[in-house]
Amino acid sequence: MMDLSLLQALEREKVLEVLQRDKLLRSAEEERIRRLKMELQEIRRKGAKSFSRQYSERTCARCQRPLGKFWNSGAVCRGCSHRICSKCRVGVSTLDWKCTVCHAYREVKIKSGEWFLEEKAKKYPPDAENCETTGEKLLMSYQRLSHIAVVPPTPPPSYDAPPFNRLAVREIRIVHETQRETGEGEAS
């Protein structure tokens, strides 16, 4: 793990800015995936076989339209094994298709990256001890290092700064090092 104490204050601040942005992006992505899953639940609810109809009746499992014996007799979805009419099928050809619910489920897995996580878990079983991200570990180590809560950085004020002066930065660094050595300026 990276030791943030070796970084200078400006470097630490930049790392923390990146980590905060990462945290925001992760929460936005989690919200997007939650919405996708809610949409899937709605599609499943709409496409569920009605309890008022008997399963012996030949109806589409998604729209409950009656199915014929010869024309539009429906076909069995390879995903859920329900009989589906031609209007409730999604696919590239007449042979390669899924019902609307199975197709929506597949889309959610693709858009959320869930398929990748499932395949990864098959090859590499998850480590129960190592469940947090590197960014979370860095934030925690910085909190322990500084003994303060990590808050998102505030944007700099919008004014024209004077040109960068290396000599002034060096002098400030020397003053800080001197204060640290003598114990002056420590926070109580």
GROMACS .gro file of C-alpha atoms in nm:
model
  188
    1MET     CA    1   0.000   0.000   0.000
    2MET     CA    2   0.112   0.354  -0.072
    3ASP     CA    3   0.243   0.557   0.222
    4LEU     CA    4   0.097   0.908   0.197
    5SER     CA    5   0.336   1.044   0.460
    6LEU     CA    6   0.614   1.041   0.199
    7LEU     CA    7   0.421   1.283  -0.022
    8GLN     CA    8   0.441   1.658   0.005
    9ALA     CA    9   0.128   1.851   0.100
   10LEU     CA   10   0.046   1.954  -0.258
   11GLU     CA   11   0.098   1.600  -0.385
   12ARG     CA   12  -0.121   1.461  -0.107
   13GLU     CA   13  -0.391   1.713  -0.192
   14LYS     CA   14  -0.385   1.610  -0.560
   15VAL     CA   15  -0.407   1.241  -0.467
   16LEU     CA   16  -0.700   1.315  -0.237
   17GLU     CA   17  -0.877   1.514  -0.511
   18VAL     CA   18  -0.849   1.215  -0.743
   19LEU     CA   19  -0.974   0.979  -0.471
   20GLN     CA   20  -1.272   1.205  -0.397
   21ARG     CA   21  -1.362   1.221  -0.768
   22ASP     CA   22  -1.333   0.843  -0.783
   23LYS     CA   23  -1.568   0.812  -0.486
   24LEU     CA   24  -1.823   1.043  -0.654
   25LEU     CA   25  -1.802   0.849  -0.980
   26ARG     CA   26  -1.850   0.520  -0.798
   27SER     CA   27  -2.161   0.647  -0.621
   28ALA     CA   28  -2.302   0.781  -0.951
   29GLU     CA   29  -2.234   0.444  -1.113
   30GLU     CA   30  -2.404   0.261  -0.825
   31GLU     CA   31  -2.708   0.487  -0.868
   32ARG     CA   32  -2.716   0.416  -1.245
   33ILE     CA   33  -2.702   0.041  -1.183
   34ARG     CA   34  -2.974   0.068  -0.917
   35ARG     CA   35  -3.199   0.245  -1.171
   36LEU     CA   36  -3.128  -0.024  -1.432
   37LYS     CA   37  -3.223  -0.295  -1.184
   38MET     CA   38  -3.543  -0.112  -1.090
   39GLU     CA   39  -3.634  -0.088  -1.460
   40LEU     CA   40  -3.570  -0.462  -1.490
   41GLN     CA   41  -3.799  -0.530  -1.192
   42GLU     CA   42  -4.071  -0.323  -1.360
   43ILE     CA   43  -4.031  -0.518  -1.685
   44ARG     CA   44  -4.047  -0.845  -1.489
   45ARG     CA   45  -4.359  -0.729  -1.305
   46LYS     CA   46  -4.532  -0.631  -1.630
   47GLY     CA   47  -4.422  -0.950  -1.801
   48ALA     CA   48  -4.525  -1.191  -1.525
   49LYS     CA   49  -4.791  -1.450  -1.599
   50SER     CA   50  -5.120  -1.333  -1.452
   51PHE     CA   51  -5.252  -1.541  -1.163
   52SER     CA   52  -5.606  -1.501  -1.294
   53ARG     CA   53  -5.519  -1.711  -1.600
   54GLN     CA   54  -5.457  -2.080  -1.580
   55TYR     CA   55  -5.116  -2.204  -1.691
   56SER     CA   56  -5.294  -2.462  -1.902
   57GLU     CA   57  -5.424  -2.180  -2.124
   58ARG     CA   58  -5.200  -2.112  -2.421
   59THR     CA   59  -5.103  -1.751  -2.363
   60CYS     CA   60  -4.782  -1.554  -2.401
   61ALA     CA   61  -4.598  -1.543  -2.068
   62ARG     CA   62  -4.514  -1.176  -2.122
   63CYS     CA   63  -4.820  -1.002  -2.270
   64GLN     CA   64  -5.085  -1.270  -2.193
   65ARG     CA   65  -5.212  -1.268  -2.552
   66PRO     CA   66  -5.378  -1.595  -2.652
   67LEU     CA   67  -5.157  -1.820  -2.862
   68GLY     CA   68  -5.288  -2.016  -3.157
   69LYS     CA   69  -5.245  -2.385  -3.225
   70PHE     CA   70  -5.092  -2.341  -3.570
   71TRP     CA   71  -5.021  -1.969  -3.636
   72ASN     CA   72  -4.839  -1.766  -3.377
   73SER     CA   73  -4.833  -2.064  -3.148
   74GLY     CA   74  -4.539  -1.915  -2.957
   75ALA     CA   75  -4.196  -2.056  -2.889
   76VAL     CA   76  -4.009  -2.140  -2.573
   77CYS     CA   77  -3.753  -1.882  -2.457
   78ARG     CA   78  -3.410  -2.035  -2.398
   79GLY     CA   79  -3.356  -1.805  -2.100
   80CYS     CA   80  -3.666  -1.866  -1.888
   81SER     CA   81  -3.840  -2.160  -2.063
   82HIS     CA   82  -4.171  -1.971  -2.094
   83ARG     CA   83  -4.381  -1.977  -2.410
   84ILE     CA   84  -4.353  -1.637  -2.581
   85CYS     CA   85  -4.545  -1.483  -2.874
   86SER     CA   86  -4.357  -1.334  -3.170
   87LYS     CA   87  -4.422  -0.975  -3.053
   88CYS     CA   88  -4.250  -1.030  -2.716
   89ARG     CA   89  -3.923  -1.159  -2.863
   90VAL     CA   90  -3.603  -0.960  -2.892
   91GLY     CA   91  -3.314  -1.084  -3.101
   92VAL     CA   92  -3.109  -1.072  -3.415
   93SER     CA   93  -3.279  -1.356  -3.601
   94THR     CA   94  -3.579  -1.586  -3.579
   95LEU     CA   95  -3.361  -1.856  -3.423
   96ASP     CA   96  -3.147  -1.647  -3.187
   97TRP     CA   97  -3.384  -1.454  -2.958
   98LYS     CA   98  -3.490  -1.407  -2.596
   99CYS     CA   99  -3.809  -1.282  -2.437
  100THR     CA  100  -3.827  -0.917  -2.331
  101VAL     CA  101  -3.754  -0.999  -1.966
  102CYS     CA  102  -3.451  -1.221  -2.038
  103HIS     CA  103  -3.321  -0.963  -2.286
  104ALA     CA  104  -3.358  -0.682  -2.027
  105TYR     CA  105  -3.181  -0.898  -1.765
  106ARG     CA  106  -2.895  -0.957  -2.010
  107GLU     CA  107  -2.873  -0.583  -2.084
  108VAL     CA  108  -2.853  -0.499  -1.713
  109LYS     CA  109  -2.571  -0.750  -1.666
  110ILE     CA  110  -2.383  -0.602  -1.962
  111LYS     CA  111  -2.435  -0.235  -1.868
  112SER     CA  112  -2.352  -0.290  -1.501
  113GLY     CA  113  -2.045  -0.503  -1.565
  114GLU     CA  114  -2.200  -0.778  -1.354
  115TRP     CA  115  -2.112  -1.043  -1.616
  116PHE     CA  116  -1.742  -0.956  -1.575
  117LEU     CA  117  -1.756  -0.976  -1.197
  118GLU     CA  118  -1.929  -1.316  -1.216
  119GLU     CA  119  -1.667  -1.454  -1.455
  120LYS     CA  120  -1.386  -1.310  -1.240
  121ALA     CA  121  -1.538  -1.469  -0.928
  122LYS     CA  122  -1.545  -1.808  -1.105
  123LYS     CA  123  -1.173  -1.788  -1.185
  124TYR     CA  124  -1.056  -1.606  -0.872
  125PRO     CA  125  -1.265  -1.660  -0.559
  126PRO     CA  126  -1.316  -1.333  -0.370
  127ASP     CA  127  -1.086  -1.265  -0.077
  128ALA     CA  128  -1.307  -1.189   0.224
  129GLU     CA  129  -1.036  -0.983   0.395
  130ASN     CA  130  -0.958  -0.768   0.090
  131CYS     CA  131  -1.297  -0.618   0.006
  132GLU     CA  132  -1.215  -0.246   0.001
  133THR     CA  133  -1.065  -0.059  -0.294
  134THR     CA  134  -0.715   0.085  -0.301
  135GLY     CA  135  -0.865   0.434  -0.299
  136GLU     CA  136  -1.058   0.357   0.019
  137LYS     CA  137  -0.741   0.222   0.180
  138LEU     CA  138  -0.550   0.537   0.085
  139LEU     CA  139  -0.823   0.760   0.228
  140MET     CA  140  -0.820   0.561   0.552
  141SER     CA  141  -0.440   0.576   0.579
  142TYR     CA  142  -0.450   0.952   0.522
  143GLN     CA  143  -0.710   0.992   0.794
  144ARG     CA  144  -0.491   0.794   1.036
  145LEU     CA  145  -0.185   0.994   0.929
  146SER     CA  146  -0.342   1.337   0.967
  147HIS     CA  147  -0.582   1.258   1.254
  148ILE     CA  148  -0.850   1.462   1.078
  149ALA     CA  149  -1.149   1.372   0.868
  150VAL     CA  150  -1.096   1.381   0.494
  151VAL     CA  151  -1.323   1.639   0.336
  152PRO     CA  152  -1.350   1.708  -0.034
  153PRO     CA  153  -1.103   1.976  -0.140
  154THR     CA  154  -1.246   2.321  -0.201
  155PRO     CA  155  -1.179   2.473  -0.539
  156PRO     CA  156  -0.914   2.744  -0.542
  157PRO     CA  157  -1.034   3.105  -0.555
  158SER     CA  158  -1.060   3.247  -0.904
  159TYR     CA  159  -0.793   3.514  -0.923
  160ASP     CA  160  -0.478   3.561  -1.126
  161ALA     CA  161  -0.199   3.414  -0.918
  162PRO     CA  162   0.149   3.560  -0.939
  163PRO     CA  163   0.399   3.356  -1.137
  164PHE     CA  164   0.539   3.049  -0.961
  165ASN     CA  165   0.847   3.138  -0.757
  166ARG     CA  166   1.070   2.841  -0.670
  167LEU     CA  167   1.280   3.045  -0.431
  168ALA     CA  168   0.975   3.148  -0.225
  169VAL     CA  169   0.852   2.786  -0.210
  170ARG     CA  170   1.196   2.672  -0.095
  171GLU     CA  171   1.205   2.939   0.176
  172ILE     CA  172   0.858   2.838   0.300
  173ARG     CA  173   0.965   2.473   0.308
  174ILE     CA  174   1.276   2.563   0.510
  175VAL     CA  175   1.064   2.760   0.760
  176HIS     CA  176   0.824   2.464   0.798
  177GLU     CA  177   1.110   2.219   0.847
  178THR     CA  178   1.269   2.446   1.107
  179GLN     CA  179   0.938   2.479   1.292
  180ARG     CA  180   0.890   2.102   1.283
  181GLU     CA  181   1.241   2.042   1.423
  182THR     CA  182   1.203   2.297   1.702
  183GLY     CA  183   0.844   2.198   1.780
  184GLU     CA  184   0.702   2.542   1.703
  185GLY     CA  185   0.371   2.583   1.525
  186GLU     CA  186   0.238   2.238   1.616
  187ALA     CA  187  -0.137   2.204   1.640
  188SER     CA  188  -0.252   2.129   1.993
   0.00000   0.00000   0.00000
